[in-house]
Amino acid sequence: MEDLIKKRIKQVLKGDQSAFEEIVSLYQNRLYQVCYRMLGNSHEAEDITQEAFIRAYINLHTFDQKRKFSTWLYRIATNLCIDRIRKKKPDAFLDAPVPGTEGLDHYSSIAHDSPLPEEEVERMELQDRVQYEIGRLPDKYRSAIVLRYIEELPLQEISEILELPLGTVKTRIHRGREALRKQMKTL
Amino acid sequence: MKPCPEDIVRYMHDYLDGEITRRDEQILKEHLEKCPECQQHMDGLSRSVAFLKSAAPIEAPEGLASGIMASLPKERQGAGVRRWFGRHPMLAAVAMFVLLAGAALLSNFNTEDQFAVSRQPNLVVEGNKVTVPEGETVKGDLVVKNGELHIEGEVEGNVMVINGSKYMASTAIVTGQVEEINQAFEWLWYKIKAAVKDSISFFEGDGGDGEE
């Protein structure tokens, strides 16, 4: 499949815009799924997926064809999602690091949505509950967890997508699992 | 009761990542059998993972792909040129050479700043000042570079002043064209025109010789 993608990329670079359509149809579900799980909103997910593909198209000449295309595409999409999540929280001081938490800022320590009352959570359908719990994860853990368990990507690839050392990715996934465990004590 | 081994939680995560060593796995297993608290922790983590994996796959909404294709920007010219250079390094090198050659020609314009004049017997030259005396007739094209030209008499041909000034008295007569070149671009343009003229006269010359 990578071979086919590389062929299409070359065609697009030569000016054949229509060759991009096959690239879009091959990756749109995966990209949309990541965006949806990260943002928890189908409208925004659609918006960001579209933006990610357009950026990929515009910057296609910067893609190193010796590398895996999906990694590059996931990187564009996750970066856009993280930007979008941050823009939704317009507090000026959120960027300041939280003392005593290595590499954490207030962005990651506040929950995505304000928590719902426990009875309401317990009445949720399983699928809604999954999305709700993912959404409550701090965004630093959320991106790693989504790539690991929703996209089922290997740790090494996640490290390339997020441009983080492998050790950092592992730490985030460990902390994400711990956070979920605590969130779900009520289940 | 013995305290829980150090790093036991890390072993749990290594186990879930599928990256646990055999030795650590042994330690973990033995401990979990004896320690209900850690067993509960481990169960909690395993349940979280199972819970995440129960997420149903999500498909992109219909029309997303066509929406994306419709909103792609039209091919930009700049991008095309850059890509073209990337793909044709030899041609890019040639283009670069032409550019440098042009620049060299331009820099010649600046270095050739010495005074120069075409040689005609009845011209009067004093320093940078060239005079066509009143009543005299200079035959052939007159070229003055980096100097001052005063025409009081007659020139039978073209007059060209490069990077200089020209003064024509009321008595002056020039049968050909009078040109003044003061800017680098014009200099380049003149060189090009001259080169074209040369090549044309070269071809015309071939035919003309026979007739004379």
Coordinates of C-alpha atoms in Angstrom, one line a residue:
Chain A
M1 CA 0.0 0.0 0.0
E2 CA 2.8 2.4 0.8
D3 CA 4.0 1.8 -2.8
L4 CA 0.7 2.8 -4.2
I5 CA 0.6 5.9 -2.0
K6 CA 4.1 6.9 -3.1
K7 CA 3.0 6.6 -6.7
R8 CA 0.0 8.8 -6.1
I9 CA 2.2 11.3 -4.2
K10 CA 4.5 11.6 -7.2
Q11 CA 1.6 12.2 -9.5
V12 CA 0.2 14.9 -7.2
L13 CA 3.7 16.5 -7.1
K14 CA 3.7 16.5 -10.9
G15 CA 0.5 18.6 -10.8
D16 CA -2.1 15.9 -11.1
Q17 CA -4.5 17.1 -8.4
S18 CA -7.0 14.2 -8.9
A19 CA -4.4 11.7 -7.7
F20 CA -4.9 13.2 -4.3
E21 CA -8.4 11.8 -4.1
E22 CA -7.2 8.3 -3.7
I23 CA -4.9 9.4 -0.8
V24 CA -7.9 11.1 0.8
S25 CA -10.2 8.1 0.5
L26 CA -7.5 5.7 1.9
Y27 CA -6.9 7.7 5.0
Q28 CA -10.0 9.7 5.7
N29 CA -11.5 7.2 8.1
R30 CA -8.4 6.9 10.2
L31 CA -7.8 10.6 10.3
Y32 CA -11.4 11.4 11.1
Q33 CA -11.4 8.8 13.9
V34 CA -8.4 10.3 15.6
C35 CA -9.8 13.8 15.3
Y36 CA -13.2 12.7 16.6
R37 CA -11.7 10.9 19.6
M38 CA -9.4 13.8 20.3
L39 CA -12.1 16.5 20.0
G40 CA -15.3 14.6 20.9
N41 CA -17.4 16.5 18.4
S42 CA -18.2 15.4 14.9
H43 CA -18.5 18.9 13.5
E44 CA -15.0 19.9 14.7
A45 CA -13.6 16.5 13.7
E46 CA -14.8 17.0 10.2
D47 CA -13.4 20.5 10.1
I48 CA -9.9 19.5 11.3
T49 CA -9.8 16.4 9.1
Q50 CA -10.4 18.6 6.1
E51 CA -7.8 21.1 7.2
A52 CA -5.3 18.3 7.8
F53 CA -5.7 17.0 4.2
I54 CA -5.5 20.5 2.7
R55 CA -2.3 21.1 4.6
A56 CA -0.9 17.8 3.6
Y57 CA -1.7 18.7 0.0
I58 CA -0.1 22.2 0.2
N59 CA 3.0 20.9 1.9
L60 CA 3.4 17.6 0.1
H61 CA 6.7 18.7 -1.4
T62 CA 8.2 18.8 2.1
F63 CA 7.2 15.1 2.8
D64 CA 10.3 12.9 2.9
Q65 CA 9.3 10.0 0.6
K66 CA 11.6 7.6 2.4
R67 CA 9.3 7.8 5.4
K68 CA 5.9 6.4 6.1
F69 CA 3.2 8.7 4.8
S70 CA 0.6 7.8 7.4
T71 CA 3.0 8.9 10.2
W72 CA 3.3 12.3 8.5
L73 CA -0.4 12.6 8.0
Y74 CA -1.2 11.7 11.6
R75 CA 1.3 14.2 12.8
I76 CA -0.5 17.0 10.9
A77 CA -3.8 16.0 12.2
T78 CA -2.8 15.5 15.9
N79 CA -1.0 18.9 15.9
L80 CA -4.2 20.6 14.5
C81 CA -6.3 18.8 17.1
I82 CA -4.0 19.9 20.0
D83 CA -4.1 23.5 18.7
R84 CA -7.9 23.4 18.5
I85 CA -8.2 22.0 22.0
R86 CA -5.9 24.8 23.3
K87 CA -7.8 27.5 21.5
K88 CA -11.0 26.3 23.2
K89 CA -9.5 27.2 26.6
P90 CA -8.8 30.9 26.3
D91 CA -7.3 31.4 29.8
A92 CA -4.1 33.3 29.6
F93 CA -2.3 31.5 32.4
L94 CA -3.0 28.0 31.3
D95 CA 0.4 27.7 29.7
A96 CA 2.2 28.1 33.0
P97 CA 3.7 24.9 34.3
V98 CA 2.1 23.3 37.3
P99 CA 4.7 23.0 40.1
G100 CA 5.8 19.5 40.9
T101 CA 4.4 17.9 37.8
E102 CA 7.1 17.3 35.2
G103 CA 6.2 18.8 31.9
L104 CA 2.6 19.3 32.8
D105 CA 0.8 22.6 32.4
H106 CA -2.7 23.7 33.5
Y107 CA -4.0 22.7 30.1
S108 CA -3.4 19.0 30.8
S109 CA -4.5 19.2 34.4
I110 CA -8.0 20.4 33.7
A111 CA -10.5 18.0 32.4
H112 CA -11.8 18.3 28.9
D113 CA -15.4 18.9 30.0
S114 CA -16.7 19.6 33.4
P115 CA -17.5 16.2 34.9
L116 CA -21.1 15.0 34.9
P117 CA -22.9 13.8 37.9
E118 CA -22.1 10.2 38.7
E119 CA -25.7 8.8 38.1
E120 CA -25.8 10.3 34.7
V121 CA -22.4 8.8 33.8
E122 CA -23.7 5.4 34.9
R123 CA -26.7 5.6 32.7
M124 CA -24.6 6.3 29.6
E125 CA -24.4 3.9 26.7
L126 CA -21.1 2.2 26.4
Q127 CA -20.0 4.1 23.3
D128 CA -20.9 7.5 24.8
R129 CA -19.1 6.5 28.0
V130 CA -15.9 5.6 26.1
Q131 CA -15.9 9.0 24.4
Y132 CA -16.7 10.8 27.6
E133 CA -13.8 9.1 29.5
I134 CA -11.4 9.8 26.7
G135 CA -12.5 13.4 26.7
R136 CA -11.8 13.7 30.4
L137 CA -8.1 12.6 29.9
P138 CA -5.6 15.5 30.0
D139 CA -4.8 16.2 26.3
K140 CA -1.1 15.2 26.6
Y141 CA -2.2 11.7 27.6
R142 CA -5.2 11.7 25.3
S143 CA -3.3 11.9 22.1
A144 CA -1.0 9.1 23.1
I145 CA -3.9 6.9 24.3
V146 CA -6.0 7.5 21.2
L147 CA -3.1 6.6 18.9
R148 CA -2.3 3.5 21.0
Y149 CA -5.7 2.1 21.7
I150 CA -8.0 3.5 19.1
E151 CA -5.6 3.5 16.1
E152 CA -3.7 0.6 17.6
L153 CA -0.3 2.0 16.5
P154 CA 3.0 0.7 17.8
L155 CA 4.8 2.8 20.4
Q156 CA 7.6 3.6 18.0
E157 CA 5.2 5.1 15.4
I158 CA 3.4 7.1 18.1
S159 CA 6.8 8.6 19.1
E160 CA 7.4 9.7 15.5
I161 CA 3.9 11.1 15.1
L162 CA 4.1 13.1 18.3
E163 CA 7.8 13.9 17.8
L164 CA 8.6 12.8 21.3
P165 CA 11.2 10.3 22.6
L166 CA 9.9 6.8 23.0
G167 CA 10.3 7.0 26.8
T168 CA 8.1 10.1 27.0
V169 CA 5.4 8.3 24.9
K170 CA 5.5 5.3 27.3
T171 CA 5.2 7.6 30.3
R172 CA 2.2 9.3 28.8
I173 CA 0.5 6.1 28.0
H174 CA 1.2 4.8 31.5
R175 CA -0.2 7.9 33.1
G176 CA -3.1 7.9 30.7
R177 CA -3.9 4.3 31.8
E178 CA -3.6 5.3 35.5
A179 CA -5.9 8.3 34.9
L180 CA -8.5 6.1 33.2
R181 CA -8.3 3.6 36.0
K182 CA -9.1 6.3 38.5
Q183 CA -11.8 7.8 36.4
M184 CA -13.5 4.4 36.0
K185 CA -13.4 3.3 39.7
T186 CA -17.2 4.0 39.6
L187 CA -17.8 1.6 36.6
Chain B
M1 CA 3.2 -8.6 55.4
K2 CA 6.1 -7.9 53.1
P3 CA 6.1 -4.5 51.4
C4 CA 5.2 -4.4 47.7
P5 CA 8.4 -4.6 45.5
E6 CA 9.7 -1.3 44.2
D7 CA 8.7 -0.7 40.6
I8 CA 5.8 -3.1 40.8
V9 CA 3.4 -0.6 39.1
R10 CA 6.0 -0.1 36.4
Y11 CA 6.1 -3.8 35.8
M12 CA 2.3 -3.7 35.3
H13 CA 2.7 -1.1 32.6
D14 CA 5.6 -2.9 31.0
Y15 CA 3.4 -5.9 30.9
L16 CA 0.5 -4.0 29.3
D17 CA 3.0 -2.6 26.7
G18 CA 4.1 -6.1 26.0
E19 CA 7.7 -5.1 26.9
I20 CA 8.3 -6.9 30.1
T21 CA 11.4 -9.0 30.7
R22 CA 10.9 -12.6 31.8
R23 CA 12.5 -11.9 35.1
D24 CA 10.2 -8.9 35.9
E25 CA 7.1 -10.8 34.7
Q26 CA 8.0 -13.6 37.2
I27 CA 8.3 -11.0 40.0
L28 CA 5.0 -9.4 39.0
K29 CA 3.1 -12.7 38.9
E30 CA 4.3 -13.9 42.2
H31 CA 3.5 -10.7 43.8
L32 CA 0.0 -10.4 42.4
E33 CA -0.8 -13.8 43.8
K34 CA 0.0 -12.6 47.3
C35 CA -1.1 -9.0 47.2
P36 CA -4.9 -8.3 46.6
E37 CA -4.3 -4.6 46.5
C38 CA -1.8 -4.8 43.6
Q39 CA -4.1 -7.4 42.0
Q40 CA -6.9 -4.8 42.1
H41 CA -4.6 -2.2 40.6
M42 CA -3.7 -4.5 37.8
D43 CA -7.3 -5.4 37.2
G44 CA -8.2 -1.7 37.0
L45 CA -5.6 -1.1 34.4
S46 CA -6.6 -4.1 32.4
R47 CA -10.2 -3.0 32.5
S48 CA -9.3 0.5 31.3
V49 CA -7.5 -1.0 28.3
A50 CA -10.4 -3.3 27.5
F51 CA -12.7 -0.4 27.9
L52 CA -10.7 1.7 25.4
K53 CA -10.6 -1.2 23.0
S54 CA -14.4 -1.6 23.1
A55 CA -14.6 1.8 21.3
A56 CA -16.5 1.2 18.0
P57 CA -14.6 2.2 14.8
I58 CA -15.8 5.6 13.5
E59 CA -16.1 6.3 9.8
A60 CA -15.7 9.7 8.2
P61 CA -19.0 11.3 7.2
E62 CA -20.1 11.0 3.6
G63 CA -19.0 13.7 1.3
L64 CA -15.9 14.5 3.4
A65 CA -13.6 13.4 0.6
S66 CA -15.4 15.3 -2.1
G67 CA -15.5 18.4 0.2
I68 CA -11.7 18.1 0.6
M69 CA -11.1 17.8 -3.1
A70 CA -13.3 20.8 -3.8
S71 CA -11.5 23.0 -1.4
L72 CA -7.9 22.2 -2.5
P73 CA -6.1 25.3 -3.7
K74 CA -5.4 25.6 -7.4
E75 CA -1.8 24.8 -8.3
R76 CA 0.3 27.7 -7.3
Q77 CA 2.9 28.9 -9.7
G78 CA 5.6 29.4 -7.1
A79 CA 5.2 25.8 -5.9
G80 CA 5.4 24.5 -9.4
V81 CA 8.6 26.4 -10.2
R82 CA 10.2 25.2 -6.9
R83 CA 9.3 21.6 -7.6
W84 CA 10.5 21.9 -11.2
F85 CA 13.9 23.0 -10.0
G86 CA 14.0 20.2 -7.5
R87 CA 13.3 17.7 -10.2
H88 CA 15.7 19.1 -12.9
P89 CA 18.9 19.9 -11.2
M90 CA 20.8 20.2 -14.5
L91 CA 18.4 22.7 -15.9
A92 CA 18.5 24.5 -12.6
A93 CA 22.3 24.7 -12.9
V94 CA 22.0 26.1 -16.5
A95 CA 19.5 28.7 -15.3
M96 CA 21.9 29.6 -12.5
F97 CA 24.7 30.0 -15.0
V98 CA 22.7 32.3 -17.2
L99 CA 21.9 34.4 -14.2
L100 CA 25.5 34.6 -13.1
A101 CA 26.6 35.4 -16.6
G102 CA 24.1 38.3 -16.7
A103 CA 25.4 39.4 -13.3
A104 CA 29.0 39.3 -14.6
L105 CA 28.0 41.4 -17.6
L106 CA 26.4 43.9 -15.2
S107 CA 29.5 44.1 -13.0
N108 CA 31.6 44.7 -16.1
F109 CA 29.5 47.8 -16.5
N110 CA 30.7 49.0 -13.2
T111 CA 34.4 48.0 -13.5
E112 CA 34.8 49.6 -17.0
D113 CA 34.8 53.0 -15.5
Q114 CA 37.9 54.3 -17.4
F115 CA 37.6 57.0 -19.8
A116 CA 37.6 55.8 -23.4
V117 CA 36.9 57.3 -26.8
S118 CA 36.8 56.0 -30.3
R119 CA 39.8 57.1 -32.4
Q120 CA 39.1 59.6 -35.1
P121 CA 41.9 61.9 -36.3
N122 CA 40.2 65.2 -35.9
L123 CA 38.8 64.8 -32.4
V124 CA 40.2 67.0 -29.7
V125 CA 40.8 65.2 -26.4
E126 CA 41.6 67.1 -23.2
G127 CA 41.5 65.0 -20.1
N128 CA 38.0 63.5 -20.0
K129 CA 36.6 66.0 -22.4
V130 CA 36.2 65.2 -26.1
T131 CA 35.4 67.9 -28.5
V132 CA 34.3 67.7 -32.1
P133 CA 35.7 71.1 -33.2
E134 CA 33.5 73.6 -35.1
G135 CA 33.9 73.2 -38.9
E136 CA 35.4 69.7 -38.6
T137 CA 33.7 66.5 -39.8
V138 CA 34.3 63.3 -37.9
K139 CA 33.7 60.3 -40.0
G140 CA 32.4 57.0 -38.5
D141 CA 30.6 56.2 -35.2
L142 CA 31.7 58.2 -32.2
V143 CA 31.8 56.5 -28.8
V144 CA 32.7 58.2 -25.5
K145 CA 32.8 56.2 -22.3
N146 CA 33.0 57.9 -18.9
G147 CA 33.7 61.2 -20.4
E148 CA 32.2 64.5 -21.6
L149 CA 31.4 65.0 -25.2
H150 CA 31.1 68.4 -26.8
I151 CA 29.9 68.5 -30.4
E152 CA 30.5 71.7 -32.2
G153 CA 31.1 70.4 -35.6
E154 CA 29.7 67.5 -37.7
V155 CA 29.7 63.7 -37.0
E156 CA 29.0 61.4 -40.0
G157 CA 27.7 58.5 -38.1
N158 CA 26.1 57.5 -34.7
V159 CA 27.0 59.1 -31.4
M160 CA 27.0 57.1 -28.2
V161 CA 27.8 58.4 -24.7
I162 CA 28.2 55.8 -22.0
N163 CA 28.1 56.9 -18.4
G164 CA 28.9 60.5 -19.4
S165 CA 27.5 63.7 -20.5
K166 CA 26.9 65.3 -23.9
Y167 CA 26.8 68.8 -25.0
M168 CA 25.7 69.8 -28.5
A169 CA 26.3 73.3 -29.8
S170 CA 23.9 75.0 -32.2
T171 CA 26.3 74.3 -35.0
A172 CA 26.4 70.6 -34.3
I173 CA 25.3 68.1 -36.9
V174 CA 25.0 64.4 -36.3
T175 CA 23.9 62.3 -39.3
G176 CA 23.3 59.1 -37.4
Q177 CA 21.6 58.4 -34.0
V178 CA 22.5 60.0 -30.7
E179 CA 22.3 57.6 -27.7
E180 CA 23.1 58.1 -24.1
I181 CA 23.5 55.1 -21.8
N182 CA 23.6 55.7 -18.1
Q183 CA 22.0 52.8 -16.4
A184 CA 23.1 49.3 -15.8
F185 CA 20.0 47.9 -17.3
E186 CA 20.3 49.9 -20.5
W187 CA 23.9 48.8 -20.7
L188 CA 22.9 45.2 -20.6
W189 CA 20.1 45.9 -23.1
Y190 CA 22.6 47.6 -25.4
K191 CA 25.0 44.6 -25.1
I192 CA 22.2 42.3 -26.1
K193 CA 21.1 44.5 -29.0
A194 CA 24.7 44.7 -30.2
A195 CA 25.1 41.0 -30.0
V196 CA 21.9 40.5 -32.0
K197 CA 23.0 43.1 -34.5
D198 CA 26.4 41.5 -34.9
S199 CA 24.9 38.1 -35.6
I200 CA 22.5 39.6 -38.1
S201 CA 25.2 41.5 -39.9
F202 CA 27.3 38.4 -39.9
F203 CA 24.6 36.6 -41.9
E204 CA 23.9 39.6 -44.0
G205 CA 27.6 40.1 -44.6
D206 CA 27.8 36.6 -46.2
G207 CA 25.5 37.7 -48.9
G208 CA 26.7 41.2 -49.2
D209 CA 30.3 40.3 -49.9
G210 CA 29.5 38.8 -53.2
E211 CA 27.7 41.9 -54.5
E212 CA 30.5 44.3 -53.8

